[in-house]
């Protein structure tokens, strides 16, 4: 019997996770909960998802708008075995899920301390096997883990400095900025470094972040001091055997995040999502045998989606072998890299 999955918070991440769940043969969506009867709620209905209002107040809004729901989140939680919480950070649903006695997955807006288990399929699938509560770290953190974990395993890492050029907001959002400014994050390290350490516990990493007026992707400039010598080819060989990394080439005309998203559109995936971390093959450089520099780009709306699917599989004990889960998820989503 497929595992029954509910989505609480059907926004940027929630709707993508829902669409990825329905592509699996070992899990299914029993419903999605929303606060407002907006266009996304109407699209959810049009796609055939069972729609629920977040609470009694939002139920009144759905009724007033004439958008048909099956009940409230409390009703939805009775139908599911696991809930994927894709609400904004600190929405505070943990006691609700505990009361309903169901498992839960949160997203990167939450602190690691909410679950004390932060998930990355390639790193700690087995640690999360059978767990009740798990957090999938943010898009940036997931991006850093995807390329740094294989480097740590193959060459050892002395230290990392990652400078993150962050998108201002998501493409749908016409409220946030900056529109015409560059905004440094004055906290040092930015929260991303400690967040990476919630999964790669011993990694010596420092992160710096700036926000820029773009909505399509984040870009990371990364400097890694390796413990053992490596050539750019050695590094690329390791990444080519690692999941969810896609190479792009400046020489092919892929010179910016704009062309990466054009590549993603040409791949004709759902919503043009790029689940992989894009690494510029010809932007990988090694100086003095051990000092590695590279650039990568992160499609913030989608890189965490396959991780959520693998987290469901681990927590619900649907597959013991993390590698097999990754392969299954990737096949279903058309990830070949
Ligand atoms: P979003 O604003 O696009 O969607 C949030 C959804 O939750 C909306 O449908 C909203 O109506 C609903 N909602 C708002 N308040 C609610 C409440 N109190 N109860 C129930 N539902 C509520 O947000 P998002 O970008 O999908 O972010 C969700 C989580 O994913 C956050 O933790 C965020 O940090 C994380 N995340 C976001 C991105 C990204 O780039 N958007 C990437 C990775 C992780």
mmCIF file of C-alpha atoms and ligand atoms in Angstrom:
data_model
loop_
_atom_site.group_PDB
_atom_site.id
_atom_site.type_symbol
_atom_site.label_atom_id
_atom_site.label_comp_id
_atom_site.label_asym_id
_atom_site.label_seq_id
_atom_site.Cartn_x
_atom_site.Cartn_y
_atom_site.Cartn_z
ATOM 1 C CA UNK A 1 0.000 0.000 0.000
ATOM 2 C CA UNK A 2 1.414 3.406 -0.929
ATOM 3 C CA UNK A 3 2.249 5.610 2.068
ATOM 4 C CA UNK A 4 -0.310 8.344 2.643
ATOM 5 C CA UNK A 5 1.297 11.780 2.466
ATOM 6 C CA UNK A 6 -0.233 15.169 3.329
ATOM 7 C CA UNK A 7 1.169 18.573 2.404
ATOM 8 C CA UNK A 8 0.684 21.452 4.844
ATOM 9 C CA UNK A 9 1.459 24.729 3.046
ATOM 10 C CA UNK A 10 0.897 24.447 -0.690
ATOM 11 C CA UNK A 11 3.257 27.199 -1.900
ATOM 12 C CA UNK A 12 6.578 27.235 -3.765
ATOM 13 C CA UNK A 13 7.969 24.091 -2.147
ATOM 14 C CA UNK A 14 4.698 22.377 -1.163
ATOM 15 C CA UNK A 15 3.252 22.234 -4.663
ATOM 16 C CA UNK A 16 6.508 20.867 -6.065
ATOM 17 C CA UNK A 17 6.791 18.166 -3.402
ATOM 18 C CA UNK A 18 3.142 17.194 -4.059
ATOM 19 C CA UNK A 19 3.809 16.842 -7.798
ATOM 20 C CA UNK A 20 6.915 14.758 -7.067
ATOM 21 C CA UNK A 21 5.073 12.462 -4.629
ATOM 22 C CA UNK A 22 2.444 11.569 -7.223
ATOM 23 C CA UNK A 23 5.206 10.374 -9.538
ATOM 24 C CA UNK A 24 6.217 7.675 -7.008
ATOM 25 C CA UNK A 25 4.652 4.203 -6.858
ATOM 26 C CA UNK A 26 5.241 3.761 -3.114
ATOM 27 C CA UNK A 27 3.534 6.924 -1.815
ATOM 28 C CA UNK A 28 0.497 9.037 -2.604
ATOM 29 C CA UNK A 29 -0.965 12.457 -1.757
ATOM 30 C CA UNK A 30 -4.104 12.291 0.391
ATOM 31 C CA UNK A 31 -4.547 16.061 0.511
ATOM 32 C CA UNK A 32 -3.007 19.508 0.649
ATOM 33 C CA UNK A 33 -3.779 22.243 3.199
ATOM 34 C CA UNK A 34 -3.836 25.949 2.391
ATOM 35 C CA UNK A 35 -4.553 29.142 4.301
ATOM 36 C CA UNK A 36 -6.110 31.116 1.456
ATOM 37 C CA UNK A 37 -8.459 30.346 -1.449
ATOM 38 C CA UNK A 38 -6.027 31.889 -3.954
ATOM 39 C CA UNK A 39 -4.991 30.800 -7.462
ATOM 40 C CA UNK A 40 -2.751 28.071 -6.051
ATOM 41 C CA UNK A 41 -5.684 26.583 -4.127
ATOM 42 C CA UNK A 42 -7.788 26.599 -7.295
ATOM 43 C CA UNK A 43 -4.940 24.990 -9.257
ATOM 44 C CA UNK A 44 -4.604 22.306 -6.574
ATOM 45 C CA UNK A 45 -8.283 21.456 -7.071
ATOM 46 C CA UNK A 46 -7.912 21.514 -10.854
ATOM 47 C CA UNK A 47 -5.032 19.033 -10.551
ATOM 48 C CA UNK A 48 -7.235 16.701 -8.514
ATOM 49 C CA UNK A 49 -5.659 17.191 -5.084
ATOM 50 C CA UNK A 50 -8.022 16.959 -2.117
ATOM 51 C CA UNK A 51 -7.976 20.477 -0.661
ATOM 52 C CA UNK A 52 -8.212 21.332 3.048
ATOM 53 C CA UNK A 53 -8.253 24.686 4.869
ATOM 54 C CA UNK A 54 -5.464 25.273 7.413
ATOM 55 C CA UNK A 55 -7.878 26.079 10.255
ATOM 56 C CA UNK A 56 -11.410 27.278 11.027
ATOM 57 C CA UNK A 57 -10.625 30.920 10.108
ATOM 58 C CA UNK A 58 -9.310 29.937 6.705
ATOM 59 C CA UNK A 59 -12.243 27.528 6.273
ATOM 60 C CA UNK A 60 -14.537 30.576 6.477
ATOM 61 C CA UNK A 61 -12.468 32.296 3.757
ATOM 62 C CA UNK A 62 -12.749 29.252 1.473
ATOM 63 C CA UNK A 63 -16.513 29.079 2.090
ATOM 64 C CA UNK A 64 -16.893 32.796 1.330
ATOM 65 C CA UNK A 65 -14.900 32.442 -1.897
ATOM 66 C CA UNK A 66 -16.929 29.401 -2.918
ATOM 67 C CA UNK A 67 -13.810 27.204 -3.124
ATOM 68 C CA UNK A 68 -14.718 23.712 -2.028
ATOM 69 C CA UNK A 69 -12.579 22.086 0.665
ATOM 70 C CA UNK A 70 -12.934 18.733 2.412
ATOM 71 C CA UNK A 71 -12.363 20.108 5.913
ATOM 72 C CA UNK A 72 -9.486 21.509 7.928
ATOM 73 C CA UNK A 73 -5.909 20.431 8.518
ATOM 74 C CA UNK A 74 -7.073 18.434 11.545
ATOM 75 C CA UNK A 75 -9.274 16.342 9.225
ATOM 76 C CA UNK A 76 -6.418 15.911 6.726
ATOM 77 C CA UNK A 77 -4.042 14.732 9.434
ATOM 78 C CA UNK A 78 -6.471 11.867 10.211
ATOM 79 C CA UNK A 79 -6.049 10.661 6.609
ATOM 80 C CA UNK A 80 -2.238 10.602 6.409
ATOM 81 C CA UNK A 81 0.760 8.759 7.815
ATOM 82 C CA UNK A 82 3.266 11.562 7.243
ATOM 83 C CA UNK A 83 2.937 15.324 6.711
ATOM 84 C CA UNK A 84 5.337 17.467 4.707
ATOM 85 C CA UNK A 85 5.319 20.873 6.375
ATOM 86 C CA UNK A 86 5.971 23.481 3.676
ATOM 87 C CA UNK A 87 4.592 26.415 5.632
ATOM 88 C CA UNK A 88 6.718 29.526 6.237
ATOM 89 C CA UNK A 89 9.382 29.240 8.929
ATOM 90 C CA UNK A 90 8.314 28.942 12.534
ATOM 91 C CA UNK A 91 4.641 28.297 11.772
ATOM 92 C CA UNK A 92 4.704 26.093 14.865
ATOM 93 C CA UNK A 93 2.835 22.940 13.799
ATOM 94 C CA UNK A 94 4.972 20.392 15.652
ATOM 95 C CA UNK A 95 2.574 20.002 18.623
ATOM 96 C CA UNK A 96 -0.299 19.526 16.135
ATOM 97 C CA UNK A 97 1.503 16.674 14.364
ATOM 98 C CA UNK A 98 2.548 15.142 17.682
ATOM 99 C CA UNK A 99 -1.065 15.218 18.870
ATOM 100 C CA UNK A 100 -2.192 13.572 15.637
ATOM 101 C CA UNK A 101 0.552 10.964 16.113
ATOM 102 C CA UNK A 102 1.974 11.298 12.603
ATOM 103 C CA UNK A 103 5.487 11.709 11.262
ATOM 104 C CA UNK A 104 6.618 15.071 9.892
ATOM 105 C CA UNK A 105 9.170 16.615 7.550
ATOM 106 C CA UNK A 106 10.031 20.324 7.747
ATOM 107 C CA UNK A 107 11.920 22.585 5.382
ATOM 108 C CA UNK A 108 15.037 24.718 5.686
ATOM 109 C CA UNK A 109 13.349 27.781 7.162
ATOM 110 C CA UNK A 110 13.213 25.886 10.439
ATOM 111 C CA UNK A 111 16.098 25.475 12.855
ATOM 112 C CA UNK A 112 17.919 22.133 13.091
ATOM 113 C CA UNK A 113 16.923 22.024 16.780
ATOM 114 C CA UNK A 114 13.249 21.497 15.802
ATOM 115 C CA UNK A 115 13.990 17.904 14.779
ATOM 116 C CA UNK A 116 17.675 17.396 15.691
ATOM 117 C CA UNK A 117 17.853 15.468 12.417
ATOM 118 C CA UNK A 118 18.655 17.316 9.197
ATOM 119 C CA UNK A 119 18.507 15.181 6.089
ATOM 120 C CA UNK A 120 20.555 14.747 2.951
ATOM 121 C CA UNK A 121 19.904 11.562 1.025
ATOM 122 C CA UNK A 122 23.537 10.993 0.025
ATOM 123 C CA UNK A 123 24.924 11.702 3.500
ATOM 124 C CA UNK A 124 22.666 10.414 6.274
ATOM 125 C CA UNK A 125 19.740 8.440 4.807
ATOM 126 C CA UNK A 126 20.355 5.551 7.198
ATOM 127 C CA UNK A 127 20.483 7.881 10.233
ATOM 128 C CA UNK A 128 16.946 9.072 9.336
ATOM 129 C CA UNK A 129 15.617 5.565 8.620
ATOM 130 C CA UNK A 130 12.421 5.150 10.646
ATOM 131 C CA UNK A 131 12.714 8.640 12.228
ATOM 132 C CA UNK A 132 9.555 10.498 13.262
ATOM 133 C CA UNK A 133 10.680 14.083 12.612
ATOM 134 C CA UNK A 134 13.213 15.267 10.050
ATOM 135 C CA UNK A 135 14.182 18.624 8.528
ATOM 136 C CA UNK A 136 15.364 19.008 4.932
ATOM 137 C CA UNK A 137 17.858 21.906 5.063
ATOM 138 C CA UNK A 138 17.501 24.983 2.869
ATOM 139 C CA UNK A 139 18.190 25.194 -0.847
ATOM 140 C CA UNK A 140 21.612 26.816 -0.313
ATOM 141 C CA UNK A 141 22.624 24.341 2.384
ATOM 142 C CA UNK A 142 21.511 21.406 0.236
ATOM 143 C CA UNK A 143 23.546 22.850 -2.665
ATOM 144 C CA UNK A 144 26.690 23.143 -0.553
ATOM 145 C CA UNK A 145 26.284 19.624 0.869
ATOM 146 C CA UNK A 146 25.777 18.092 -2.606
ATOM 147 C CA UNK A 147 29.224 19.148 -3.875
ATOM 148 C CA UNK A 148 31.202 19.281 -0.609
ATOM 149 C CA UNK A 149 30.290 15.814 0.710
ATOM 150 C CA UNK A 150 31.858 13.977 -2.272
ATOM 151 C CA UNK A 151 34.978 16.153 -1.951
ATOM 152 C CA UNK A 152 35.232 15.400 1.761
ATOM 153 C CA UNK A 153 34.828 11.658 1.140
ATOM 154 C CA UNK A 154 37.358 11.494 -1.708
ATOM 155 C CA UNK A 155 40.056 14.042 -0.872
ATOM 156 C CA UNK A 156 39.419 15.201 2.699
ATOM 157 C CA UNK A 157 38.736 18.866 3.411
ATOM 158 C CA UNK A 158 40.921 21.161 5.517
ATOM 159 C CA UNK A 159 38.608 24.181 5.223
ATOM 160 C CA UNK A 160 35.911 25.777 3.048
ATOM 161 C CA UNK A 161 35.009 29.386 2.331
ATOM 162 C CA UNK A 162 31.719 29.677 0.419
ATOM 163 C CA UNK A 163 30.500 33.053 -0.786
ATOM 164 C CA UNK A 164 26.820 32.908 -1.596
ATOM 165 C CA UNK A 165 25.227 35.334 -4.011
ATOM 166 C CA UNK A 166 21.591 34.872 -3.099
ATOM 167 C CA UNK A 167 18.486 35.548 -5.151
ATOM 168 C CA UNK A 168 16.319 38.274 -3.617
ATOM 169 C CA UNK A 169 13.090 36.268 -3.643
ATOM 170 C CA UNK A 170 11.193 33.706 -5.728
ATOM 171 C CA UNK A 171 9.916 34.563 -9.245
ATOM 172 C CA UNK A 172 6.239 34.707 -8.224
ATOM 173 C CA UNK A 173 6.867 37.194 -5.417
ATOM 174 C CA UNK A 174 6.323 40.854 -6.307
ATOM 175 C CA UNK A 175 6.634 42.138 -2.744
ATOM 176 C CA UNK A 176 10.183 41.442 -1.555
ATOM 177 C CA UNK A 177 13.502 42.879 -2.723
ATOM 178 C CA UNK A 178 16.026 44.301 -3.113
ATOM 179 C CA UNK A 179 15.057 45.554 -6.565
ATOM 180 C CA UNK A 180 18.059 47.810 -7.097
ATOM 181 C CA UNK A 181 20.619 47.167 -4.388
ATOM 182 C CA UNK A 182 23.102 44.585 -3.122
ATOM 183 C CA UNK A 183 22.547 43.604 0.474
ATOM 184 C CA UNK A 184 25.329 41.953 2.488
ATOM 185 C CA UNK A 185 24.395 39.616 5.308
ATOM 186 C CA UNK A 186 26.340 41.194 8.152
ATOM 187 C CA UNK A 187 26.210 38.121 10.360
ATOM 188 C CA UNK A 188 29.431 36.068 10.168
ATOM 189 C CA UNK A 189 29.366 33.280 9.291
ATOM 190 C CA UNK A 190 26.032 33.523 7.522
ATOM 191 C CA UNK A 191 23.609 30.912 8.896
ATOM 192 C CA UNK A 192 24.463 28.587 5.978
ATOM 193 C CA UNK A 193 27.833 27.424 7.395
ATOM 194 C CA UNK A 194 26.431 26.176 10.723
ATOM 195 C CA UNK A 195 23.486 24.748 8.783
ATOM 196 C CA UNK A 196 25.811 22.652 6.577
ATOM 197 C CA UNK A 197 27.358 21.371 9.823
ATOM 198 C CA UNK A 198 23.941 20.092 10.905
ATOM 199 C CA UNK A 199 24.552 17.357 8.294
ATOM 200 C CA UNK A 200 28.327 17.390 7.654
ATOM 201 C CA UNK A 201 29.131 17.625 11.324
ATOM 202 C CA UNK A 202 32.916 17.958 11.265
ATOM 203 C CA UNK A 203 33.294 20.126 8.151
ATOM 204 C CA UNK A 204 35.355 23.283 8.760
ATOM 205 C CA UNK A 205 33.271 25.766 6.734
ATOM 206 C CA UNK A 206 32.831 29.536 6.759
ATOM 207 C CA UNK A 207 30.102 31.206 4.713
ATOM 208 C CA UNK A 208 29.489 34.781 3.566
ATOM 209 C CA UNK A 209 26.241 35.835 1.879
ATOM 210 C CA UNK A 210 24.994 38.766 -0.181
ATOM 211 C CA UNK A 211 21.527 39.245 -1.655
ATOM 212 C CA UNK A 212 21.191 40.561 -5.219
ATOM 213 C CA UNK A 213 18.267 41.656 -7.425
ATOM 214 C CA UNK A 214 17.562 38.391 -9.241
ATOM 215 C CA UNK A 215 14.879 35.760 -8.685
ATOM 216 C CA UNK A 216 15.930 32.731 -10.703
ATOM 217 C CA UNK A 217 18.886 31.115 -8.906
ATOM 218 C CA UNK A 218 21.513 31.434 -6.196
ATOM 219 C CA UNK A 219 25.193 31.376 -7.186
ATOM 220 C CA UNK A 220 28.001 30.094 -4.950
ATOM 221 C CA UNK A 221 31.720 30.883 -5.344
ATOM 222 C CA UNK A 222 33.517 28.209 -3.324
ATOM 223 C CA UNK A 223 37.114 27.875 -2.168
ATOM 224 C CA UNK A 224 38.117 24.522 -0.685
ATOM 225 C CA UNK A 225 41.471 23.614 0.881
ATOM 226 C CA UNK A 226 41.764 19.885 0.236
ATOM 227 C CA UNK A 227 43.758 17.510 2.436
ATOM 228 C CA UNK A 228 44.985 15.445 -0.513
ATOM 229 C CA UNK A 229 46.130 16.631 -3.939
ATOM 230 C CA UNK A 230 43.654 16.638 -6.827
ATOM 231 C CA UNK A 231 43.449 17.905 -10.385
ATOM 232 C CA UNK A 232 40.288 19.536 -11.780
ATOM 233 C CA UNK A 233 39.708 16.267 -13.678
ATOM 234 C CA UNK A 234 39.906 14.241 -10.441
ATOM 235 C CA UNK A 235 37.318 16.566 -8.890
ATOM 236 C CA UNK A 236 35.006 16.406 -11.907
ATOM 237 C CA UNK A 237 35.312 12.581 -11.965
ATOM 238 C CA UNK A 238 34.201 12.411 -8.320
ATOM 239 C CA UNK A 239 31.253 14.732 -8.918
ATOM 240 C CA UNK A 240 30.230 12.831 -12.064
ATOM 241 C CA UNK A 241 29.733 9.762 -9.854
ATOM 242 C CA UNK A 242 27.793 11.767 -7.234
ATOM 243 C CA UNK A 243 24.029 12.273 -7.315
ATOM 244 C CA UNK A 244 22.196 15.408 -8.386
ATOM 245 C CA UNK A 245 25.062 17.417 -9.799
ATOM 246 C CA UNK A 246 24.819 18.699 -13.365
ATOM 247 C CA UNK A 247 27.751 20.095 -15.327
ATOM 248 C CA UNK A 248 27.370 23.133 -17.533
ATOM 249 C CA UNK A 249 30.031 24.797 -19.666
ATOM 250 C CA UNK A 250 30.786 28.456 -20.231
ATOM 251 C CA UNK A 251 32.378 27.384 -23.534
ATOM 252 C CA UNK A 252 28.944 26.140 -24.648
ATOM 253 C CA UNK A 253 27.505 29.590 -23.990
ATOM 254 C CA UNK A 254 26.200 28.810 -20.508
ATOM 255 C CA UNK A 255 27.804 31.849 -18.938
ATOM 256 C CA UNK A 256 25.237 32.820 -16.318
ATOM 257 C CA UNK A 257 22.245 31.621 -14.320
ATOM 258 C CA UNK A 258 20.048 32.941 -17.159
ATOM 259 C CA UNK A 259 21.407 30.310 -19.565
ATOM 260 C CA UNK A 260 21.257 27.581 -16.895
ATOM 261 C CA UNK A 261 17.537 28.206 -16.514
ATOM 262 C CA UNK A 262 17.208 28.185 -20.304
ATOM 263 C CA UNK A 263 18.870 24.745 -20.297
ATOM 264 C CA UNK A 264 16.360 23.696 -17.618
ATOM 265 C CA UNK A 265 13.472 24.965 -19.774
ATOM 266 C CA UNK A 266 14.840 23.042 -22.761
ATOM 267 C CA UNK A 267 14.845 19.879 -20.630
ATOM 268 C CA UNK A 268 11.012 20.180 -20.553
ATOM 269 C CA UNK A 269 10.631 19.179 -16.932
ATOM 270 C CA UNK A 270 7.674 20.073 -14.743
ATOM 271 C CA UNK A 271 7.827 23.878 -14.158
ATOM 272 C CA UNK A 272 11.344 23.859 -15.768
ATOM 273 C CA UNK A 273 12.703 22.791 -12.394
ATOM 274 C CA UNK A 274 16.399 22.007 -12.056
ATOM 275 C CA UNK A 275 16.687 19.572 -9.164
ATOM 276 C CA UNK A 276 20.442 19.201 -9.651
ATOM 277 C CA UNK A 277 23.149 21.622 -8.535
ATOM 278 C CA UNK A 278 24.681 23.148 -11.665
ATOM 279 C CA UNK A 279 28.489 23.268 -11.596
ATOM 280 C CA UNK A 280 30.516 25.084 -14.260
ATOM 281 C CA UNK A 281 32.857 22.390 -15.573
ATOM 282 C CA UNK A 282 35.244 24.979 -16.999
ATOM 283 C CA UNK A 283 35.091 27.037 -13.796
ATOM 284 C CA UNK A 284 36.824 24.360 -11.693
ATOM 285 C CA UNK A 285 40.433 25.334 -10.849
ATOM 286 C CA UNK A 286 43.100 23.873 -8.594
ATOM 287 C CA UNK A 287 46.061 25.992 -7.445
ATOM 288 C CA UNK A 288 49.132 24.513 -5.696
ATOM 289 C CA UNK A 289 47.647 20.985 -5.949
ATOM 290 C CA UNK A 290 45.240 21.340 -3.011
ATOM 291 C CA UNK A 291 43.446 24.689 -3.307
ATOM 292 C CA UNK A 292 40.214 24.156 -5.224
ATOM 293 C CA UNK A 293 37.942 26.907 -6.575
ATOM 294 C CA UNK A 294 34.581 26.404 -8.279
ATOM 295 C CA UNK A 295 31.229 28.011 -9.020
ATOM 296 C CA UNK A 296 27.815 26.412 -8.693
ATOM 297 C CA UNK A 297 24.239 27.578 -9.141
ATOM 298 C CA UNK A 298 21.187 26.469 -7.168
ATOM 299 C CA UNK A 299 17.597 26.442 -8.393
ATOM 300 C CA UNK A 300 16.169 27.413 -5.039
ATOM 301 C CA UNK A 301 12.601 26.373 -5.824
ATOM 302 C CA UNK A 302 13.399 22.754 -6.612
ATOM 303 C CA UNK A 303 16.737 21.305 -5.427
ATOM 304 C CA UNK A 304 15.191 20.211 -2.103
ATOM 305 C CA UNK A 305 12.279 18.380 -3.787
ATOM 306 C CA UNK A 306 14.011 15.010 -4.416
ATOM 307 C CA UNK A 307 15.461 15.177 -0.881
ATOM 308 C CA UNK A 308 11.911 15.378 0.514
ATOM 309 C CA UNK A 309 10.942 12.258 -1.449
ATOM 310 C CA UNK A 310 13.945 10.318 -0.147
ATOM 311 C CA UNK A 311 13.236 11.549 3.384
ATOM 312 C CA UNK A 312 9.695 10.120 3.166
ATOM 313 C CA UNK A 313 11.117 6.801 1.956
ATOM 314 C CA UNK A 314 13.669 6.660 4.780
ATOM 315 C CA UNK A 315 11.283 7.683 7.558
ATOM 316 C CA UNK A 316 8.500 5.338 6.391
ATOM 317 C CA UNK A 317 11.021 2.485 5.901
ATOM 318 C CA UNK A 318 10.022 2.055 2.269
ATOM 319 C CA UNK A 319 13.612 1.387 1.176
ATOM 320 C CA UNK A 320 16.555 0.534 3.384
ATOM 321 C CA UNK A 321 19.267 1.477 0.907
ATOM 322 C CA UNK A 322 19.641 5.238 0.427
ATOM 323 C CA UNK A 323 21.386 4.770 -2.912
ATOM 324 C CA UNK A 324 18.415 2.801 -4.253
ATOM 325 C CA UNK A 325 15.999 5.468 -3.016
ATOM 326 C CA UNK A 326 18.016 8.199 -4.739
ATOM 327 C CA UNK A 327 18.006 6.196 -7.991
ATOM 328 C CA UNK A 328 14.252 5.585 -7.769
ATOM 329 C CA UNK A 329 13.471 9.236 -7.046
ATOM 330 C CA UNK A 330 15.787 10.423 -9.790
ATOM 331 C CA UNK A 331 14.284 8.064 -12.364
ATOM 332 C CA UNK A 332 10.797 9.325 -11.521
ATOM 333 C CA UNK A 333 11.799 12.976 -11.855
ATOM 334 C CA UNK A 334 13.947 12.548 -14.959
ATOM 335 C CA UNK A 335 17.199 13.356 -13.167
ATOM 336 C CA UNK A 336 20.015 11.784 -15.107
ATOM 337 C CA UNK A 337 23.057 13.729 -13.873
HETATM 338 P P1 LIG B 1 5.647 29.982 0.243
HETATM 339 O O1 LIG B 1 5.338 31.281 0.895
HETATM 340 O O2 LIG B 1 5.865 29.935 -1.209
HETATM 341 O O3 LIG B 1 4.522 28.920 0.616
HETATM 342 C C1 LIG B 1 4.073 28.765 1.928
HETATM 343 C C2 LIG B 1 2.655 28.229 1.906
HETATM 344 O O4 LIG B 1 2.198 28.090 3.244
HETATM 345 C C3 LIG B 1 1.667 29.142 1.212
HETATM 346 O O5 LIG B 1 0.769 28.345 0.489
HETATM 347 C C4 LIG B 1 0.955 29.856 2.364
HETATM 348 O O6 LIG B 1 -0.373 30.212 2.008
HETATM 349 C C5 LIG B 1 0.956 28.773 3.419
HETATM 350 N N1 LIG B 1 0.928 29.310 4.777
HETATM 351 C C6 LIG B 1 1.326 30.506 5.222
HETATM 352 N N2 LIG B 1 1.181 30.592 6.559
HETATM 353 C C7 LIG B 1 0.653 29.417 6.954
HETATM 354 C C8 LIG B 1 0.248 28.893 8.199
HETATM 355 N N3 LIG B 1 0.379 29.576 9.322
HETATM 356 N N4 LIG B 1 -0.272 27.644 8.220
HETATM 357 C C9 LIG B 1 -0.396 26.906 7.091
HETATM 358 N N5 LIG B 1 -0.016 27.349 5.892
HETATM 359 C C10 LIG B 1 0.495 28.584 5.817
HETATM 360 O O7 LIG B 1 6.917 29.436 1.042
HETATM 361 P P2 LIG B 1 8.023 28.440 0.495
HETATM 362 O O8 LIG B 1 9.029 29.233 -0.254
HETATM 363 O O9 LIG B 1 7.413 27.278 -0.148
HETATM 364 O O10 LIG B 1 8.732 28.036 1.862
HETATM 365 C C11 LIG B 1 8.262 26.989 2.681
HETATM 366 C C12 LIG B 1 9.419 26.436 3.469
HETATM 367 O O11 LIG B 1 10.404 25.961 2.551
HETATM 368 C C13 LIG B 1 10.153 27.466 4.357
HETATM 369 O O12 LIG B 1 10.673 26.794 5.484
HETATM 370 C C14 LIG B 1 11.299 27.914 3.469
HETATM 371 O O13 LIG B 1 12.365 28.446 4.188
HETATM 372 C C15 LIG B 1 11.650 26.602 2.798
HETATM 373 N N6 LIG B 1 12.386 26.701 1.524
HETATM 374 C C16 LIG B 1 12.042 27.629 0.590
HETATM 375 C C17 LIG B 1 12.767 27.698 -0.583
HETATM 376 C C18 LIG B 1 12.465 28.712 -1.629
HETATM 377 O O14 LIG B 1 13.361 29.115 -2.348
HETATM 378 N N7 LIG B 1 11.244 29.165 -1.790
HETATM 379 C C19 LIG B 1 13.796 26.797 -0.832
HETATM 380 C C20 LIG B 1 14.080 25.812 0.120
HETATM 381 C C21 LIG B 1 13.380 25.780 1.304
#
